[in-house]
Amino acid sequence: MVRRIMKSIKRLAAGLARRLGLLAAATDAFLFLKTKPWKEVGRRAKTVDGIALPSASLRFSAAGTADEEWFLQSGRAGAEVLREVFEELPRDTEPARILDFGCGCGRVLRHVARWQDVTPFGIDWNPRAVRWCRNNLPRASVFRGGLGPPLPEVVADLDLVYAFSVFTHLPEDLQVAWLAELSSRLCERGRLVLSTMGDAFADQLTDAERTSYDQGRLVLREPSVAGTNVCAAYHPPGSLERLLPADLEVVRHVPEGARGNPPQDLVVVRKLSR
Ligand SMILES: C[S@@+](CC[C@H](N)C(=O)[O-])C[C@H]1O[C@@H](n2cnc3c(N)ncnc32)[C@H](O)[C@@H]1O
């Protein structure tokens, strides 16, 4: 009974915070205070390679730790994975158009935005993260989006879209809606690169969740706070494929292959030509 009342209160509070545009900030603050990441923060360097470091709370929100070295090193590793996929792409026109979906405070985008052969875009629904990117990553066009589609009109004809640790925080209906939207903005033979929580996370699941996971079903926690780090989605092998629109196909699923987002899986998806 008490649990049911607490659940209803949580749902109401989440709904109110979302309407006020405060949900991302509220859950970030909750996790930040719970984890006390400032204990691991040393003296903060002002800029690295000419780009400012985001605040400890923004770094924590992106990477689950405020550690400066990890923020930089993991972002670089994520960008290297993308570069490998990018090099495989059939490209007719330069510069190629790249979208960081759920870019946060630019952990990966700060590296991708240095590539001279791309036009970089970013989008996130967290206003604080978007403000940081706009102020500090001038080469990238960064937008604030909603929790669901659409993308802004100018974000189209994309060669590559990536979403690191984003579909890991979305319930199934939003995953389906975003996969369709992202596909509609990819150019023919473009790629979508995602990271997911797969088998490496299975031991975090409760017995009931594990049973569902082993049956190949997506496992969701706290869908009422979709898009925040409190909401968690676990993808058993094959489950993402079932959410894809007909014009996307998985070309590579590498367990624990999302370097820079360990130990998440890497999923590379291809847009099919018509
Ligand atoms: C764990 S953080 C990862 C940030 C960044 N991708 C990285 O790897 O550093 C998840 C990010 O996804 C964003 N996000 C979640 N749902 C979203 C949605 N529906 N649209 C845009 N951004 C979203 C969150 O605001 C947050 O910045």
Short mmCIF file of C-alpha atoms and ligand atoms in Angstrom, two decimals:
data_model
loop_
_atom_site.label_atom_id
_atom_site.label_comp_id
_atom_site.label_asym_id
_atom_site.label_seq_id
_atom_site.Cartn_x
_atom_site.Cartn_y
_atom_site.Cartn_z
CA MET A 1 0.00 0.00 0.00
CA VAL A 2 2.70 2.48 1.10
CA ARG A 3 4.78 1.45 -1.93
CA ARG A 4 1.83 2.10 -4.24
CA ILE A 5 1.26 5.55 -2.72
CA MET A 6 4.98 6.36 -3.01
CA LYS A 7 4.91 5.22 -6.65
CA SER A 8 1.93 7.51 -7.43
CA ILE A 9 3.63 10.45 -5.70
CA LYS A 10 6.82 9.79 -7.70
CA ARG A 11 4.84 9.64 -10.95
CA LEU A 12 3.01 12.89 -10.15
CA ALA A 13 6.25 14.65 -9.16
CA ALA A 14 7.96 13.43 -12.34
CA GLY A 15 5.03 14.64 -14.47
CA LEU A 16 5.10 18.07 -12.82
CA ALA A 17 8.89 18.39 -13.13
CA ARG A 18 8.69 17.41 -16.81
CA ARG A 19 5.99 20.02 -17.48
CA LEU A 20 8.17 22.65 -15.80
CA GLY A 21 11.22 21.56 -17.84
CA LEU A 22 13.02 20.59 -14.61
CA LEU A 23 13.02 16.81 -14.79
CA ALA A 24 16.55 16.35 -16.17
CA ALA A 25 17.98 18.85 -13.66
CA ALA A 26 16.08 17.27 -10.75
CA THR A 27 17.23 13.70 -11.50
CA ASP A 28 20.80 14.88 -12.17
CA ALA A 29 20.81 16.66 -8.81
CA PHE A 30 19.38 13.58 -7.09
CA LEU A 31 22.06 11.27 -8.54
CA PHE A 32 24.79 13.85 -7.99
CA LEU A 33 23.97 14.20 -4.27
CA LYS A 34 23.52 10.46 -3.86
CA THR A 35 26.89 9.60 -5.44
CA LYS A 36 28.90 12.58 -4.08
CA PRO A 37 31.21 12.77 -7.13
CA TRP A 38 32.90 15.92 -5.83
CA LYS A 39 34.92 13.58 -3.62
CA GLU A 40 36.76 12.35 -6.73
CA VAL A 41 37.30 15.79 -8.21
CA GLY A 42 40.78 17.27 -8.03
CA ARG A 43 41.74 20.76 -9.12
CA ARG A 44 39.82 21.61 -12.23
CA ALA A 45 41.78 22.54 -15.33
CA LYS A 46 40.04 25.40 -17.12
CA THR A 47 40.44 24.20 -20.69
CA VAL A 48 41.85 21.14 -22.40
CA ASP A 49 43.03 21.40 -26.01
CA GLY A 50 41.41 24.82 -26.16
CA ILE A 51 37.96 23.65 -25.04
CA ALA A 52 36.57 24.25 -21.56
CA LEU A 53 35.79 21.35 -19.27
CA PRO A 54 32.12 21.19 -18.25
CA SER A 55 31.27 21.41 -14.55
CA ALA A 56 31.54 18.32 -12.34
CA SER A 57 27.76 17.90 -12.32
CA LEU A 58 27.54 18.01 -16.13
CA ARG A 59 30.42 15.55 -16.46
CA PHE A 60 28.73 13.30 -13.93
CA SER A 61 25.45 13.47 -15.80
CA ALA A 62 27.17 12.37 -19.04
CA ALA A 63 29.61 9.78 -17.75
CA GLY A 64 28.34 8.65 -14.33
CA THR A 65 31.53 10.03 -12.77
CA ALA A 66 32.95 13.54 -12.52
CA ASP A 67 36.52 12.33 -13.10
CA GLU A 68 38.14 14.75 -15.56
CA GLU A 69 40.58 12.25 -17.06
CA TRP A 70 37.83 9.74 -17.67
CA PHE A 71 35.58 12.38 -19.22
CA LEU A 72 38.28 13.27 -21.75
CA GLN A 73 39.67 9.81 -22.36
CA SER A 74 36.28 8.07 -22.69
CA GLY A 75 34.99 10.81 -25.00
CA ARG A 76 38.08 10.37 -27.18
CA ALA A 77 37.59 6.59 -27.25
CA GLY A 78 33.94 7.05 -28.29
CA ALA A 79 35.02 9.37 -31.10
CA GLU A 80 37.61 6.82 -32.28
CA VAL A 81 34.91 4.15 -32.59
CA LEU A 82 32.85 6.57 -34.65
CA ARG A 83 35.79 7.44 -36.86
CA GLU A 84 36.21 3.76 -37.72
CA VAL A 85 32.54 3.54 -38.78
CA PHE A 86 32.82 6.87 -40.59
CA GLU A 87 35.80 5.66 -42.64
CA GLU A 88 33.71 2.73 -43.93
CA LEU A 89 30.95 5.02 -45.20
CA PRO A 90 30.36 5.54 -48.89
CA ARG A 91 30.49 9.35 -49.11
CA ASP A 92 29.80 11.39 -52.21
CA THR A 93 29.77 14.82 -50.69
CA GLU A 94 32.00 16.62 -48.24
CA PRO A 95 31.62 17.67 -45.54
CA ALA A 96 29.60 14.77 -44.15
CA ARG A 97 26.76 15.57 -41.76
CA ILE A 98 26.92 13.98 -38.30
CA LEU A 99 24.42 14.09 -35.45
CA ASP A 100 25.18 13.37 -31.79
CA PHE A 101 21.74 12.35 -30.53
CA GLY A 102 21.60 12.96 -26.75
CA CYS A 103 24.90 14.82 -26.85
CA GLY A 104 24.81 15.87 -23.19
CA CYS A 105 27.69 18.28 -22.46
CA GLY A 106 29.60 17.15 -25.55
CA ARG A 107 31.77 14.41 -24.04
CA VAL A 108 32.12 12.85 -27.51
CA LEU A 109 31.02 15.80 -29.63
CA ARG A 110 33.97 17.95 -28.46
CA HIS A 111 36.25 15.45 -30.25
CA VAL A 112 34.05 14.85 -33.30
CA ALA A 113 33.63 18.61 -33.78
CA ARG A 114 37.38 18.80 -34.50
CA TRP A 115 37.09 16.65 -37.61
CA GLN A 116 37.54 18.96 -40.54
CA ASP A 117 35.55 16.80 -42.98
CA VAL A 118 32.20 16.98 -41.13
CA THR A 119 29.39 19.34 -40.27
CA PRO A 120 28.54 18.39 -36.69
CA PHE A 121 25.10 18.64 -35.07
CA GLY A 122 23.99 17.81 -31.55
CA ILE A 123 20.66 17.55 -29.82
CA ASP A 124 19.61 16.95 -26.24
CA TRP A 125 16.51 17.63 -24.20
CA ASN A 126 18.51 18.79 -21.15
CA PRO A 127 18.62 22.62 -21.41
CA ARG A 128 21.73 22.96 -19.22
CA ALA A 129 23.75 20.56 -21.36
CA VAL A 130 22.59 22.25 -24.56
CA ARG A 131 23.52 25.68 -23.20
CA TRP A 132 27.01 24.41 -22.35
CA CYS A 133 27.56 23.00 -25.83
CA ARG A 134 26.32 26.16 -27.52
CA ASN A 135 28.68 28.29 -25.44
CA ASN A 136 31.71 26.06 -25.80
CA LEU A 137 31.53 24.08 -29.04
CA PRO A 138 31.15 26.75 -31.72
CA ARG A 139 31.74 24.37 -34.65
CA ALA A 140 28.69 22.29 -33.72
CA SER A 141 25.06 23.32 -34.18
CA VAL A 142 23.36 22.14 -31.01
CA PHE A 143 19.61 22.08 -30.49
CA ARG A 144 17.32 21.49 -27.59
CA GLY A 145 14.80 18.83 -28.51
CA GLY A 146 11.77 17.29 -26.85
CA LEU A 147 11.66 13.90 -25.24
CA GLY A 148 10.03 12.60 -28.42
CA PRO A 149 10.42 13.48 -32.13
CA PRO A 150 10.63 15.48 -34.30
CA LEU A 151 14.15 16.71 -34.90
CA PRO A 152 14.56 20.29 -36.12
CA GLU A 153 14.08 20.51 -39.91
CA VAL A 154 17.70 21.47 -40.64
CA VAL A 155 18.95 18.25 -39.07
CA ALA A 156 18.56 16.14 -42.21
CA ASP A 157 20.59 14.33 -44.91
CA LEU A 158 22.74 12.84 -42.19
CA ASP A 159 25.59 10.49 -43.03
CA LEU A 160 26.11 9.34 -39.47
CA VAL A 161 24.02 9.50 -36.30
CA TYR A 162 25.31 8.25 -32.98
CA ALA A 163 23.65 7.88 -29.60
CA PHE A 164 25.92 6.81 -26.76
CA SER A 165 24.14 5.89 -23.51
CA VAL A 166 20.85 7.35 -24.74
CA PHE A 167 18.67 4.41 -25.78
CA THR A 168 19.79 2.98 -22.42
CA HIS A 169 17.46 5.57 -20.83
CA LEU A 170 14.40 5.40 -23.06
CA PRO A 171 11.25 3.27 -22.81
CA GLU A 172 10.25 1.16 -25.78
CA ASP A 173 7.68 3.54 -27.32
CA LEU A 174 10.21 6.39 -27.41
CA GLN A 175 12.90 4.10 -28.81
CA VAL A 176 10.58 3.06 -31.65
CA ALA A 177 9.58 6.68 -32.34
CA TRP A 178 13.19 7.92 -32.35
CA LEU A 179 14.51 5.08 -34.49
CA ALA A 180 11.89 5.93 -37.12
CA GLU A 181 12.66 9.66 -36.90
CA LEU A 182 16.43 9.17 -37.07
CA SER A 183 16.02 6.83 -40.02
CA SER A 184 13.95 9.44 -41.86
CA ARG A 185 16.85 11.92 -41.46
CA LEU A 186 19.61 9.53 -42.57
CA CYS A 187 20.72 9.63 -46.16
CA GLU A 188 20.83 6.44 -48.17
CA ARG A 189 23.47 4.05 -46.84
CA GLY A 190 24.00 6.26 -43.78
CA ARG A 191 24.81 4.70 -40.43
CA LEU A 192 23.35 4.85 -36.95
CA VAL A 193 25.62 3.87 -34.07
CA LEU A 194 24.10 3.05 -30.69
CA SER A 195 25.30 1.78 -27.36
CA THR A 196 23.09 -0.53 -25.32
CA MET A 197 23.24 -2.32 -21.97
CA GLY A 198 23.42 -5.99 -22.86
CA ASP A 199 24.69 -9.21 -21.31
CA ALA A 200 27.46 -7.43 -19.40
CA PHE A 201 24.74 -5.79 -17.27
CA ALA A 202 22.56 -8.87 -16.80
CA ASP A 203 23.85 -9.56 -13.30
CA GLN A 204 22.38 -6.20 -12.17
CA LEU A 205 18.87 -7.47 -12.90
CA THR A 206 16.41 -8.83 -10.36
CA ASP A 207 15.30 -12.44 -10.80
CA ALA A 208 12.04 -11.39 -12.49
CA GLU A 209 13.85 -8.95 -14.78
CA ARG A 210 16.46 -11.59 -15.60
CA THR A 211 13.79 -14.07 -16.63
CA SER A 212 12.26 -11.49 -18.95
CA TYR A 213 15.70 -10.54 -20.30
CA ASP A 214 16.58 -14.19 -20.96
CA GLN A 215 13.34 -14.48 -22.93
CA GLY A 216 14.66 -11.73 -25.20
CA ARG A 217 12.46 -8.93 -23.87
CA LEU A 218 13.63 -5.37 -23.30
CA VAL A 219 13.82 -4.72 -19.55
CA LEU A 220 12.85 -1.25 -18.35
CA ARG A 221 13.27 0.47 -15.02
CA GLU A 222 11.54 3.70 -14.01
CA PRO A 223 9.95 4.52 -17.38
CA SER A 224 8.06 7.41 -15.73
CA VAL A 225 11.34 9.38 -15.74
CA ALA A 226 12.18 8.54 -19.36
CA GLY A 227 15.29 10.23 -20.72
CA THR A 228 16.92 10.70 -17.31
CA ASN A 229 19.74 8.58 -15.93
CA VAL A 230 17.31 7.05 -13.43
CA CYS A 231 15.40 5.34 -16.24
CA ALA A 232 17.29 2.28 -17.46
CA ALA A 233 16.75 0.05 -20.50
CA TYR A 234 18.49 -3.32 -20.88
CA HIS A 235 18.62 -4.80 -24.37
CA PRO A 236 19.04 -8.57 -24.68
CA PRO A 237 20.62 -9.67 -27.98
CA GLY A 238 18.14 -9.28 -30.84
CA SER A 239 15.74 -6.95 -28.99
CA LEU A 240 16.83 -3.75 -30.72
CA GLU A 241 16.30 -5.33 -34.14
CA ARG A 242 12.60 -5.75 -33.34
CA LEU A 243 12.23 -2.00 -32.74
CA LEU A 244 13.80 -0.90 -36.04
CA PRO A 245 11.73 0.45 -38.92
CA ALA A 246 11.82 -1.58 -42.15
CA ASP A 247 14.48 0.63 -43.74
CA LEU A 248 17.13 0.00 -41.07
CA GLU A 249 19.16 -3.14 -40.48
CA VAL A 250 21.77 -4.08 -37.91
CA VAL A 251 25.13 -4.70 -39.56
CA ARG A 252 27.20 -5.20 -36.43
CA HIS A 253 26.48 -5.98 -32.78
CA VAL A 254 29.64 -6.11 -30.71
CA PRO A 255 29.11 -7.21 -27.09
CA GLU A 256 30.92 -4.72 -24.81
CA GLY A 257 32.22 -3.04 -27.96
CA ALA A 258 31.20 0.54 -27.14
CA ARG A 259 34.67 1.78 -26.24
CA GLY A 260 34.36 4.88 -24.10
CA ASN A 261 31.03 3.58 -22.70
CA PRO A 262 32.09 0.34 -21.04
CA PRO A 263 30.84 -2.28 -20.80
CA GLN A 264 28.01 -1.35 -23.16
CA ASP A 265 27.41 -3.12 -26.46
CA LEU A 266 28.02 -1.38 -29.77
CA VAL A 267 25.30 -1.64 -32.39
CA VAL A 268 25.91 -0.37 -35.92
CA VAL A 269 22.79 0.06 -38.04
CA ARG A 270 22.62 0.71 -41.77
CA LYS A 271 20.01 2.62 -43.73
CA LEU A 272 18.86 0.47 -46.62
CA SER A 273 18.71 1.92 -50.12
CA ARG A 274 15.26 2.13 -51.63
C1 LIG B 1 24.07 9.30 -19.98
S1 LIG B 1 23.89 10.77 -20.85
C2 LIG B 1 25.03 10.53 -22.21
C3 LIG B 1 25.42 11.81 -22.86
C4 LIG B 1 26.32 11.65 -24.09
N1 LIG B 1 25.67 10.89 -25.11
C5 LIG B 1 27.60 10.99 -23.70
O1 LIG B 1 27.82 9.83 -24.10
O2 LIG B 1 28.39 11.62 -23.02
C6 LIG B 1 22.32 10.59 -21.69
C7 LIG B 1 21.95 11.84 -22.45
O3 LIG B 1 20.83 11.56 -23.28
C8 LIG B 1 19.96 12.67 -23.22
N2 LIG B 1 18.63 12.22 -23.65
C9 LIG B 1 17.88 11.25 -23.10
N3 LIG B 1 16.71 11.13 -23.76
C10 LIG B 1 16.76 12.03 -24.77
C11 LIG B 1 15.84 12.38 -25.81
N4 LIG B 1 14.67 11.77 -25.93
N5 LIG B 1 16.19 13.35 -26.68
C12 LIG B 1 17.40 13.97 -26.55
N6 LIG B 1 18.30 13.69 -25.58
C13 LIG B 1 17.99 12.73 -24.70
C14 LIG B 1 20.03 13.11 -21.76
O4 LIG B 1 19.55 14.41 -21.55
C15 LIG B 1 21.52 12.97 -21.51
O5 LIG B 1 22.23 14.14 -21.86
#
